[in-house]
mmCIF file of C-alpha atoms in Angstrom:
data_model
loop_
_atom_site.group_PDB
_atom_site.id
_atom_site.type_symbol
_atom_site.label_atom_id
_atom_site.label_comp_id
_atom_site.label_asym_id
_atom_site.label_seq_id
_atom_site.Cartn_x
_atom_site.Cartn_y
_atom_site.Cartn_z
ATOM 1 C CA UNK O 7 -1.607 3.633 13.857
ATOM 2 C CA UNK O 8 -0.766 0.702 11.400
ATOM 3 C CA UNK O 9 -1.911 -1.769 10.323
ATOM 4 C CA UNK O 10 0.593 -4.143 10.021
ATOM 5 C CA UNK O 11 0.600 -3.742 13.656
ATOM 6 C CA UNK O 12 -2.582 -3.452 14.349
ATOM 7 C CA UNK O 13 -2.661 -7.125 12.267
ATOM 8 C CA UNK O 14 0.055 -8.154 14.999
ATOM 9 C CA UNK O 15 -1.619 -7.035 17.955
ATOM 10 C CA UNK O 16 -4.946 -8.755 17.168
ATOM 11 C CA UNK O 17 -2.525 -11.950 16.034
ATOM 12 C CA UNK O 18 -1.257 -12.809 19.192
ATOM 13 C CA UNK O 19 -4.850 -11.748 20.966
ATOM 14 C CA UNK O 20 -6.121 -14.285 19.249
ATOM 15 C CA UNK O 21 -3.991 -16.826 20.896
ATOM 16 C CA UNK O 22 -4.587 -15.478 23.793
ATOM 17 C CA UNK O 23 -8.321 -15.963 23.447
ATOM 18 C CA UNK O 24 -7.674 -18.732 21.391
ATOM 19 C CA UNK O 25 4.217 5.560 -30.070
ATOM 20 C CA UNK O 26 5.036 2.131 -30.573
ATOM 21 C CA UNK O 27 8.548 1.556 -30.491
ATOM 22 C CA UNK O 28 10.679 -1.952 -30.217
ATOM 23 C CA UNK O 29 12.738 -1.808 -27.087
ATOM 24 C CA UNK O 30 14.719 -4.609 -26.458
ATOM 25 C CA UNK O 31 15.268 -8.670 -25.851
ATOM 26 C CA UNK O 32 15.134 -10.164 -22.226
ATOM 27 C CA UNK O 33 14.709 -13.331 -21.030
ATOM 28 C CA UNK O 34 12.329 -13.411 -18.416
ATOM 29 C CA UNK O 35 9.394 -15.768 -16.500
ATOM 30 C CA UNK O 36 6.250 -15.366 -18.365
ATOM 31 C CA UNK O 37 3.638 -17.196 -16.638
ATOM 32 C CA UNK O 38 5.418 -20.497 -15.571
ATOM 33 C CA UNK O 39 8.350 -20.516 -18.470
ATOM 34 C CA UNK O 40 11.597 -18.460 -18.795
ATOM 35 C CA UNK O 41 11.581 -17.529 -22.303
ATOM 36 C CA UNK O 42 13.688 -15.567 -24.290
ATOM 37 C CA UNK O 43 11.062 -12.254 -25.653
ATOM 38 C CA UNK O 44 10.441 -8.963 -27.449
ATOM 39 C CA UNK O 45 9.037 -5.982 -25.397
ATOM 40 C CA UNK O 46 6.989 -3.666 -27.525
ATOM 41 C CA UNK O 47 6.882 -1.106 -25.252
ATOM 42 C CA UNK O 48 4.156 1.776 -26.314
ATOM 43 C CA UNK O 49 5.640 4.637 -24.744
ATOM 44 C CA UNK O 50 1.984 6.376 -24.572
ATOM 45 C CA UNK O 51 2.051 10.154 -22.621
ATOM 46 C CA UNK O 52 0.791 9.133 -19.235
ATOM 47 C CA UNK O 53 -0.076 12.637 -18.932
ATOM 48 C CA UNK O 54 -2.955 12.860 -20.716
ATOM 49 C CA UNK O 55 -6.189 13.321 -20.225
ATOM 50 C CA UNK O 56 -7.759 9.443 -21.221
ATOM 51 C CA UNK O 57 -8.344 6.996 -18.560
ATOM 52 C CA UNK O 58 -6.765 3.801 -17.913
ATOM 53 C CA UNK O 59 -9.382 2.037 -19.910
ATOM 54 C CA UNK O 60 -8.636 4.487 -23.080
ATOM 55 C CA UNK O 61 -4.585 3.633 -22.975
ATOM 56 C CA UNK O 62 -3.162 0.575 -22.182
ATOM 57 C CA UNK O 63 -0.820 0.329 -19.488
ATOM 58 C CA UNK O 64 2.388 -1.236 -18.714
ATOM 59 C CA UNK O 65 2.760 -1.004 -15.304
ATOM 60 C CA UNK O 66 5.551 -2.538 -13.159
ATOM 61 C CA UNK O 67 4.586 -3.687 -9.452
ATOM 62 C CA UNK O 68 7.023 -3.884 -6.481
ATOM 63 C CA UNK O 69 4.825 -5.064 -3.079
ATOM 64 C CA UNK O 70 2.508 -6.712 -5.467
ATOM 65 C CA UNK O 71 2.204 -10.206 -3.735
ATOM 66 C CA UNK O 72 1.221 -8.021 -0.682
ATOM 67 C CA UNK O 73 -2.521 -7.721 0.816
ATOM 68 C CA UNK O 74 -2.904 -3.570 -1.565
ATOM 69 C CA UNK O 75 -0.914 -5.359 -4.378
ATOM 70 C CA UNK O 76 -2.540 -8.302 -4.916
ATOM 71 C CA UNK O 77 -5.797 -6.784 -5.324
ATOM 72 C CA UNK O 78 -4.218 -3.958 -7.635
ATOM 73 C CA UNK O 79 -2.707 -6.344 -10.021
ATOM 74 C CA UNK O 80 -6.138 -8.072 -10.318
ATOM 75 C CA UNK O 81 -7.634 -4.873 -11.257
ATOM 76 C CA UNK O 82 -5.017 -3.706 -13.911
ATOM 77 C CA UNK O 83 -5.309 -7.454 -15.126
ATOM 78 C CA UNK O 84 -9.080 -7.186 -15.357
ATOM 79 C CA UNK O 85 -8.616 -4.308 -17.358
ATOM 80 C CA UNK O 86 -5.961 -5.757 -19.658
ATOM 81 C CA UNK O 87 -3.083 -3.638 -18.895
ATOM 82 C CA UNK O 88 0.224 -5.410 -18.901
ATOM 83 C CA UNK O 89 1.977 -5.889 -15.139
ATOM 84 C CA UNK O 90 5.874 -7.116 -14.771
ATOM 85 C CA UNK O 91 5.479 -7.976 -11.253
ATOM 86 C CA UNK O 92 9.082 -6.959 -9.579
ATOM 87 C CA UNK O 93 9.433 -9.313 -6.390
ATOM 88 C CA UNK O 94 11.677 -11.062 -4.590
ATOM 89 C CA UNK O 95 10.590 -14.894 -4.478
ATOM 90 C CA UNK O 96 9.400 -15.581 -7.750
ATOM 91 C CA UNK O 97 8.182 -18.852 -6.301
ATOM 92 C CA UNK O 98 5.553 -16.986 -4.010
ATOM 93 C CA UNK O 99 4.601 -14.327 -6.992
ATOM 94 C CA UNK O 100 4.117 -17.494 -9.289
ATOM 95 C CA UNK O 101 1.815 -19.110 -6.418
ATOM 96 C CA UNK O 102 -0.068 -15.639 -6.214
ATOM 97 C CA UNK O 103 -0.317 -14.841 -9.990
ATOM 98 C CA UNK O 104 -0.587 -18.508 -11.597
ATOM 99 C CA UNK O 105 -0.427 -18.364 -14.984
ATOM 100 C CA UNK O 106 -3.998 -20.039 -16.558
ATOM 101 C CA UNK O 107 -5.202 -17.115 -13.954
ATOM 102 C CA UNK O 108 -2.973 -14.168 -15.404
ATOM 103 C CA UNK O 109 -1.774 -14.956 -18.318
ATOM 104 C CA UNK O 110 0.886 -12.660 -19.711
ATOM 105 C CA UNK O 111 2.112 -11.365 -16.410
ATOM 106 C CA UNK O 112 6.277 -11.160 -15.966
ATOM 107 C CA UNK O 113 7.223 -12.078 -13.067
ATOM 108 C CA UNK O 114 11.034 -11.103 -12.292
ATOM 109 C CA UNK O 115 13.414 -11.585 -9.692
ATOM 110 C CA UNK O 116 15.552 -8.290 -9.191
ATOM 111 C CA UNK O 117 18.388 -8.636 -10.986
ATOM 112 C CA UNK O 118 15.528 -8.580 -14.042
ATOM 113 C CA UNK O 119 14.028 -5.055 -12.181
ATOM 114 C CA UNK O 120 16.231 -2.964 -14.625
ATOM 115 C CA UNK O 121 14.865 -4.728 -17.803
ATOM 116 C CA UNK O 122 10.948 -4.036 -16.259
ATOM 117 C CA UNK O 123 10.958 -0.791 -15.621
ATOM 118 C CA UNK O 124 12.930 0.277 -18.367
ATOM 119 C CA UNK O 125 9.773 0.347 -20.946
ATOM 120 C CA UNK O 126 7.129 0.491 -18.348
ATOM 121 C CA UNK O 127 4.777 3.308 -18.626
ATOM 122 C CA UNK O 128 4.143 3.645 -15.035
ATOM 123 C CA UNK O 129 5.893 2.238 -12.111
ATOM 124 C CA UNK O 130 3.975 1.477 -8.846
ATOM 125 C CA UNK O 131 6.522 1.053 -5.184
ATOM 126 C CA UNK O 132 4.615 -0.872 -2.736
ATOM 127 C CA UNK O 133 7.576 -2.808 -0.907
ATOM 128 C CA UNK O 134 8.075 -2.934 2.831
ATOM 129 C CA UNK O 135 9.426 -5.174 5.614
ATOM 130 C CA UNK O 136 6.174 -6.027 8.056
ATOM 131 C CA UNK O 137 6.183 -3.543 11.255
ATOM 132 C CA UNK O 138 3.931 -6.331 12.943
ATOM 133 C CA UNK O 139 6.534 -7.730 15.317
ATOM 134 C CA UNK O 140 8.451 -6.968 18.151
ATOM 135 C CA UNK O 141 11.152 -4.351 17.730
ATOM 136 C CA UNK O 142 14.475 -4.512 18.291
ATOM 137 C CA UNK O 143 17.578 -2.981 16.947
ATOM 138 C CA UNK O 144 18.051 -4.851 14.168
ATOM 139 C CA UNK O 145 14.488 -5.297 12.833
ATOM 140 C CA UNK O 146 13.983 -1.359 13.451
ATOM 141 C CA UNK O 147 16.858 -1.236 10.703
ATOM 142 C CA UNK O 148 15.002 -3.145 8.331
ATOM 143 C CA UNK O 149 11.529 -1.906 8.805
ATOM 144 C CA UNK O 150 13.793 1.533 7.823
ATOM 145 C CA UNK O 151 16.447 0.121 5.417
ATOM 146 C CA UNK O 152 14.006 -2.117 3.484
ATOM 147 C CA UNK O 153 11.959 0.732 2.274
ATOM 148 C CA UNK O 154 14.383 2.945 1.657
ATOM 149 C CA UNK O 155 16.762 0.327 -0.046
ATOM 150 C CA UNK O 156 13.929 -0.511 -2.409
ATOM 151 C CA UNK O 157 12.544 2.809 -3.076
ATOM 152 C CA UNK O 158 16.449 3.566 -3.426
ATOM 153 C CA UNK O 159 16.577 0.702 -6.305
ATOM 154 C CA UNK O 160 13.219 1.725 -8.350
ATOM 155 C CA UNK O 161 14.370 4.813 -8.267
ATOM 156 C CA UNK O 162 17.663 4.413 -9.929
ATOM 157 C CA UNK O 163 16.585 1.958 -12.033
ATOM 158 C CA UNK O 164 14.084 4.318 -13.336
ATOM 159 C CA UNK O 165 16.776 7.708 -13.684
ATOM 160 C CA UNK O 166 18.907 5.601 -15.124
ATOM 161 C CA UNK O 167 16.244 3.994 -18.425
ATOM 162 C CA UNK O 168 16.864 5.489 -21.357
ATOM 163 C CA UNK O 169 14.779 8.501 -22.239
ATOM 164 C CA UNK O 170 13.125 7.397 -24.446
ATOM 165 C CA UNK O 171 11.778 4.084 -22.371
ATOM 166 C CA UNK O 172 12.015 5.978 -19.070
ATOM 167 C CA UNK O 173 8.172 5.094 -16.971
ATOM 168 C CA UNK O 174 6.421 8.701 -17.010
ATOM 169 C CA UNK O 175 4.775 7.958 -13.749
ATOM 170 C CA UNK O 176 5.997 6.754 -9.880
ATOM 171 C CA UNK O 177 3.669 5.792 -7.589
ATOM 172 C CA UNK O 178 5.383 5.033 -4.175
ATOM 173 C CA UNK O 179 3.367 4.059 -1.195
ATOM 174 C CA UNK O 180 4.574 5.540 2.314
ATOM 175 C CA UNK O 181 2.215 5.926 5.104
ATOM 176 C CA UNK O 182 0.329 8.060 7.811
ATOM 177 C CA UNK O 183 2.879 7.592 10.318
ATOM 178 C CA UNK O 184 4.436 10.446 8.484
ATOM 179 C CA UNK O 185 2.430 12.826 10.887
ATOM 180 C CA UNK O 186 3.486 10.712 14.307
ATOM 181 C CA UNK O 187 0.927 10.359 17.346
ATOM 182 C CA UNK O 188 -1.829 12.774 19.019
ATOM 183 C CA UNK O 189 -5.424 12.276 20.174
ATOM 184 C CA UNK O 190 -6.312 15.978 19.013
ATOM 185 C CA UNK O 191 -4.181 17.139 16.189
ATOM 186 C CA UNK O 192 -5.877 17.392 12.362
ATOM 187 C CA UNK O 193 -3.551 15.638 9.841
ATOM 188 C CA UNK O 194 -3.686 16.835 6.074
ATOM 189 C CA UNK O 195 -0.815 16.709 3.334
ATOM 190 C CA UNK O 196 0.503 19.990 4.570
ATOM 191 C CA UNK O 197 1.156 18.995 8.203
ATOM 192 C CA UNK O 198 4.412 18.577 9.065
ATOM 193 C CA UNK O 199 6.009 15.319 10.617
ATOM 194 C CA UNK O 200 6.172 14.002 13.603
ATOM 195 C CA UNK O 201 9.111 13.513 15.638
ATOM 196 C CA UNK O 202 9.059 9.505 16.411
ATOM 197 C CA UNK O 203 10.636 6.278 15.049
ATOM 198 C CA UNK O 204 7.657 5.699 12.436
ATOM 199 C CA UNK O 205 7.604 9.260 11.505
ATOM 200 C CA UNK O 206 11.117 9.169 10.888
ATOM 201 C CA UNK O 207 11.454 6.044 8.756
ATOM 202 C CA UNK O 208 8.338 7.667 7.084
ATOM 203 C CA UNK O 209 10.594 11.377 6.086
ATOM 204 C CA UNK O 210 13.303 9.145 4.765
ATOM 205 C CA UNK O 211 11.246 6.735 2.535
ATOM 206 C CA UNK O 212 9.747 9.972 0.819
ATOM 207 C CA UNK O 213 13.107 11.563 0.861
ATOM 208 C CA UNK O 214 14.291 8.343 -1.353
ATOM 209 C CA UNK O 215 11.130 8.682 -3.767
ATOM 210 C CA UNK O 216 11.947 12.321 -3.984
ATOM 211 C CA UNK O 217 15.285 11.639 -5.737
ATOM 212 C CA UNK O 218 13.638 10.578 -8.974
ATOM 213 C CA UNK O 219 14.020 12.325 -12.268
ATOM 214 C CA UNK O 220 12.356 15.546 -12.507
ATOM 215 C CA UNK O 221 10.208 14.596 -15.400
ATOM 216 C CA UNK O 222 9.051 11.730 -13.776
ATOM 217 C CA UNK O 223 5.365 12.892 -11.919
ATOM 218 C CA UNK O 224 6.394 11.371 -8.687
ATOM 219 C CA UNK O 225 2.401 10.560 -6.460
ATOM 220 C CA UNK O 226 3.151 9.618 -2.883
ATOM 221 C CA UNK O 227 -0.011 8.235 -1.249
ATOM 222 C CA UNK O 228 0.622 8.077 2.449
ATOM 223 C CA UNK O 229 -1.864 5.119 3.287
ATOM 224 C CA UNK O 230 -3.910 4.764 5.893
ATOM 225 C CA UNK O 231 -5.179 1.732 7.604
ATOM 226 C CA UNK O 232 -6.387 -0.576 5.467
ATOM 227 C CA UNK O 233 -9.444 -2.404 5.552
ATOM 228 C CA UNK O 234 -10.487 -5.589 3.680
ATOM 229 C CA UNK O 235 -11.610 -9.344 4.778
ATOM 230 C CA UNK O 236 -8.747 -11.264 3.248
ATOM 231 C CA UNK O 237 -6.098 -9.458 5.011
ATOM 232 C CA UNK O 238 -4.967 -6.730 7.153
ATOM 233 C CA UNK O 239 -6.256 -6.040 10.715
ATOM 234 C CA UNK O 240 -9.960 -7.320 10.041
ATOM 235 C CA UNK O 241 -8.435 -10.561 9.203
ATOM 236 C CA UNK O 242 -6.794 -10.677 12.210
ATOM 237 C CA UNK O 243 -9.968 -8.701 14.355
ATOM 238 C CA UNK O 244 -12.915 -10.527 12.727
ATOM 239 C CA UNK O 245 -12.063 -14.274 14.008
ATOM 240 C CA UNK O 246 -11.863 -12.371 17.909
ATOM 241 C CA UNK O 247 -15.462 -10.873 17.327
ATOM 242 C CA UNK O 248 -16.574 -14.317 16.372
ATOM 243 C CA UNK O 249 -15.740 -15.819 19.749
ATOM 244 C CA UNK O 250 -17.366 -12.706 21.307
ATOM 245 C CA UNK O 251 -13.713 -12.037 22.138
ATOM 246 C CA UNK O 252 -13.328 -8.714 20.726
ATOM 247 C CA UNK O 253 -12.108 -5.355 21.504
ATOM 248 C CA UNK O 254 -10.472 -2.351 21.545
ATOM 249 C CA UNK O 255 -6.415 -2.554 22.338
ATOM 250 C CA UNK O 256 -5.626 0.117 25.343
ATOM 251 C CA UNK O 257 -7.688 2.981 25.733
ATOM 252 C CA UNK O 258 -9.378 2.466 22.103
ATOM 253 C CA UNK O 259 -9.138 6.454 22.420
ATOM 254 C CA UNK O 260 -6.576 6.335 20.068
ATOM 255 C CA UNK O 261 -7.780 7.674 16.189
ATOM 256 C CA UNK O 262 -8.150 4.490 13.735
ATOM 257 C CA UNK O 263 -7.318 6.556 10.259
ATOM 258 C CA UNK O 264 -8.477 3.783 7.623
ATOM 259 C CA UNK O 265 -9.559 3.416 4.171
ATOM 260 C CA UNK O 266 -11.606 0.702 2.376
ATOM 261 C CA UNK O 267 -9.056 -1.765 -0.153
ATOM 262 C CA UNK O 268 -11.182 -0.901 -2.754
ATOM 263 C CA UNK O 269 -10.831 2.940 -2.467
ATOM 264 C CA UNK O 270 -6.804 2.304 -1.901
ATOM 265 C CA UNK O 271 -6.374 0.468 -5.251
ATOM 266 C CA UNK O 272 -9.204 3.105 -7.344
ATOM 267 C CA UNK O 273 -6.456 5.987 -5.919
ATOM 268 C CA UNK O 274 -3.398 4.343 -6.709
ATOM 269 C CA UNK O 275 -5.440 3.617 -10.164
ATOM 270 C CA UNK O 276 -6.599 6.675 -10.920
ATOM 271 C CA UNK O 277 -2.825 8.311 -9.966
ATOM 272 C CA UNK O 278 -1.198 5.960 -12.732
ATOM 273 C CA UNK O 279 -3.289 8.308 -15.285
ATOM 274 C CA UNK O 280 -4.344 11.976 -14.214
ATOM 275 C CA UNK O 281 -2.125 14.418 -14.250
ATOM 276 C CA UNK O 282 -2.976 16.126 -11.744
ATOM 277 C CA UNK O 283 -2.573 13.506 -8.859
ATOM 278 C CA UNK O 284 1.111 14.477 -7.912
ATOM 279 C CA UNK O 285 2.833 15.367 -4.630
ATOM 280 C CA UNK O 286 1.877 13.892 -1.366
ATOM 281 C CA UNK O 287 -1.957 12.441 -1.004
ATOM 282 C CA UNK O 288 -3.141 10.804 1.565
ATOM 283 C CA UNK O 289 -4.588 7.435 1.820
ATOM 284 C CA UNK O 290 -7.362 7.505 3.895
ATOM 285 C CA UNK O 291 -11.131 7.912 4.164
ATOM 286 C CA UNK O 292 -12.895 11.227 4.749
ATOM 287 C CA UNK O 293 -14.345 10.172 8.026
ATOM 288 C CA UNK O 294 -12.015 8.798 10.820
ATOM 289 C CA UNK O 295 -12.550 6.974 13.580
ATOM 290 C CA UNK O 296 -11.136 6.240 17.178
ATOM 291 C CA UNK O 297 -10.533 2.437 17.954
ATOM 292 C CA UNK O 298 -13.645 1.824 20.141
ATOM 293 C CA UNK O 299 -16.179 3.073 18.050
ATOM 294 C CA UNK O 300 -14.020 1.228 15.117
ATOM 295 C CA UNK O 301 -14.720 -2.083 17.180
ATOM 296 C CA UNK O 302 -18.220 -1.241 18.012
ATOM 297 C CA UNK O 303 -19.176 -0.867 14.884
ATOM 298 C CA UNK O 304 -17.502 -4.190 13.866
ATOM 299 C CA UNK O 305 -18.849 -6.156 16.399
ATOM 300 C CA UNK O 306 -22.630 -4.433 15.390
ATOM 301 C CA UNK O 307 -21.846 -5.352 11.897
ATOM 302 C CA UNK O 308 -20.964 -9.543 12.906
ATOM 303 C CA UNK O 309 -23.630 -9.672 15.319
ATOM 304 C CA UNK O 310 -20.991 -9.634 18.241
ATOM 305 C CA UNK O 311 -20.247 -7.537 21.274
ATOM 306 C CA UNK O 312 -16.948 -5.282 21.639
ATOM 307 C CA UNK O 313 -16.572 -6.099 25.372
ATOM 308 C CA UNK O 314 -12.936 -7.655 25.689
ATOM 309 C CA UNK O 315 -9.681 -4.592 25.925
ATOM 310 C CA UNK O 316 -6.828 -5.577 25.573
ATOM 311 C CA UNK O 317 -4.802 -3.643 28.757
ATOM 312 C CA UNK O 318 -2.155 -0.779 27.290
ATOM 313 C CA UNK O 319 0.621 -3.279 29.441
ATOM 314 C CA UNK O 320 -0.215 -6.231 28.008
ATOM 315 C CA UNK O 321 0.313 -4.889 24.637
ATOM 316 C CA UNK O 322 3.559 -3.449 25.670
ATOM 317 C CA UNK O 323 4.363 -6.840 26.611
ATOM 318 C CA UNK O 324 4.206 -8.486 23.963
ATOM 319 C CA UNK O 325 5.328 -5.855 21.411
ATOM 320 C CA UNK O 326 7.443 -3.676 23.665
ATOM 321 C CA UNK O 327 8.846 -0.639 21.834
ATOM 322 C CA UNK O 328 6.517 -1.743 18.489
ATOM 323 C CA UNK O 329 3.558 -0.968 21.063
ATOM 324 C CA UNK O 330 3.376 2.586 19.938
ATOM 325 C CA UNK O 331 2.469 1.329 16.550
ATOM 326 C CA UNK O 332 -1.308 0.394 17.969
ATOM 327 C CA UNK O 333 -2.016 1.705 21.426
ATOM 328 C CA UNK O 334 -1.345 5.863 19.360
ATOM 329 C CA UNK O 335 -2.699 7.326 16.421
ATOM 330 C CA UNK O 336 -3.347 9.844 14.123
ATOM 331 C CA UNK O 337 -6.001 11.397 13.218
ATOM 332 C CA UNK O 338 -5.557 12.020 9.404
ATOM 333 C CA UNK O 339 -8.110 13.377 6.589
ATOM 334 C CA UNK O 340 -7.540 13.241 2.866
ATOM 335 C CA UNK O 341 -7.506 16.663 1.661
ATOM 336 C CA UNK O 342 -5.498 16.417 -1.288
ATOM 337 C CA UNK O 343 -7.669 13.221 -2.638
ATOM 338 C CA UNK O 344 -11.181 15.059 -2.398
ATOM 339 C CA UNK O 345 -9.555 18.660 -3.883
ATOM 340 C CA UNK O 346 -8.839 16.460 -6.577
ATOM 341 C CA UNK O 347 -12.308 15.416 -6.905
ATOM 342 C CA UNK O 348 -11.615 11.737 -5.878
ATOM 343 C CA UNK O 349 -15.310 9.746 -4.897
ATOM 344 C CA UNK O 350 -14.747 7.710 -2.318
ATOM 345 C CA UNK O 351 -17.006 4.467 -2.229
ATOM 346 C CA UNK O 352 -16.638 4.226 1.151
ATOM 347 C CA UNK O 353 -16.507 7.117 3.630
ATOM 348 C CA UNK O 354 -17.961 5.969 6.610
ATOM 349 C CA UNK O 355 -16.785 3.108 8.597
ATOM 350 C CA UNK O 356 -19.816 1.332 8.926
ATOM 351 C CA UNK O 357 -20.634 1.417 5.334
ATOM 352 C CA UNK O 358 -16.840 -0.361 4.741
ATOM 353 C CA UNK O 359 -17.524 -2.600 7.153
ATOM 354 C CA UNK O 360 -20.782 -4.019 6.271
ATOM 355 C CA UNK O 361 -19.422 -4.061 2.745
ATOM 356 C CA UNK O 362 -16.596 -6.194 3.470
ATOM 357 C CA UNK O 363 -18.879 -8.622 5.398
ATOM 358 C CA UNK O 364 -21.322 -8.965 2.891
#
């Protein structure tokens, strides 16, 4: 299950209800101005064993004006690491990031990508077309092509950086629809993948990660659903349980494999520096859920019931082939994440959820 499309789903339910070394010149947008500048790159072994806090980062964002990236720029901000934000619409990024707010940032369009990332220290691939819409032909193309073109680009942009001012770290986001659909199965990092549409695009946007340069530690976090008030599916779900219109979509039998924002960005964080977190981890809280007791526990938390399904056809409906994304899941545990001695803040769903209500 998604949750882009678990987003979409609850969307249109609602209106239903109603060393320091100089590196080179660039001219590039800092804050509001295009200005012509000097990267100082510190080319500092990523590999080490000080924290984030220890070694200043620079760290270059693709996805970053999205609901995960947004809240991981503010941290590395907070924490005065440097962030060249690699987007699309610099108009939207500028909106996002204003400058009085993040002063510093670089904000480039991609043609600038190459000058970013060569330099950067770390390189973080959150990019994506939204899967929360109705599929046909051509947008099942660029759910697929969109990853894999921009994976495709990072990737190449970062084999291709002198050695010297090659990132030492790749973090690329793909997701638990790696593993496909079943109400039974166990998911963990060795599992293999399924055999649908999701699971497909899934094998191919690793496949494009994969191709970076061997001495590049490549982390792929397959994320879960994510959970967090000012986006996602509660932002979408959480308006429905206030009109004590709220519930589960089909069966709500289906496993609801989520993880809190804050845990998300601490992984992703805590990748960019230790060694060790390479390879396939997954994104997702210890404890799983199915979608009723998901929405149960929601509508406890708000003070609401969770007495309004949404039928499997209606979803179909609306979504048609994109149904699959929501009415199926996956039940998927993070394995690799607590071997590594990761703490989760958040490990039960109940605990998230009063969190993010508070």
């Amino acid at each position: 299950m998604s949750t882009m499309g678990i987003a979409s789903a609850f969307s249109w339910t609602n209106s239903i209800s109603s060393t320091i070394q100089l590196h080179q010149a660039h001219t590039l947008l800092i804050g509001g101005e295009s200005k012509r500048v000097t990267f100082w790159c510190v080319n500092a072994n990523m590999d080490s064993a000080s924290s984030p806090k220890e070694s200043k980062m620079i760290v270059s964002v693709t996805g970053a004006t999205g609901f995960v990236g947004k809240r991981l720029v503010q941290r590395l901000h907070a924490d005065k690491h440097q962030i060249r934000v690699l987007t699309r619409s610099r108009s939207k990024a500028q909106s996002i990031f204003p400058v009085k707010e993040f002063p510093g940032i670089v904000i480039a369009e991609e043609p600038e990508w190459r000058n970013c990332i060569e330099g950067s220290t770390a390189v973080v691939n959150l990019a994506g077309t939204s899967i929360s819409t109705r599929w046909s032909s051509e947008i099942k193309k660029d759910i697929k092509q969109s990853r894999i073109r921009v994976t495709s680009k990072v990737v190449e942009l970062i084999n291709n950086s002198k050695d010297d001012a090659r990132p030492k770290v790749l973090i690329s986001a793909t997701a638990v629809g790696y593993y496909g659909t079943s109400e039974t199965q166990v998911f963990d990092e060795k599992s293999p993948s399924g055999n649908d549409y999701l699971a497909e695009v899934c094998r191919e946007w690793e496949a494009a990660a994969l191709k970076v340069n061997k001495d590049v530690r490549l982390a792929l976090i397959r994320i879960g659903i994510v959970l967090g008030k000012d986006g996602g599916a509660l932002a979408k779900m959480i308006p429905l349980f206030m009109m004590f219109a709220g519930g589960p979509l089909g069966s709500g039998k289906q496993w609801f494999s989520w993880i809190h924002l804050d845990d998300l960005v601490d992984l992703i964080y805590e990748a960019l520096s230790n060694p060790s977190y390479k390879g396939v981890i997954n994104g997702t809280a210890p404890n799983p859920v199915r979608l009723g007791e998901m929405c149960e526990q929601l509508g406890s938390t708000l003070g609401r019931p969770s007495w309004l399904p949404v039928p499997e056809i209606a979803v179909k409906a609306v979504l048609g082939e994109g149904a699959s994304v929501v009415l199926d899941g996956q039940k998927v545990v993070p394995t690799k994440a607590k071997e590594l001695g990761f703490s989760f803040k958040y490990r039960y769903i109940k605990d998230a959820l009063k969190a993010i209500m508070s």
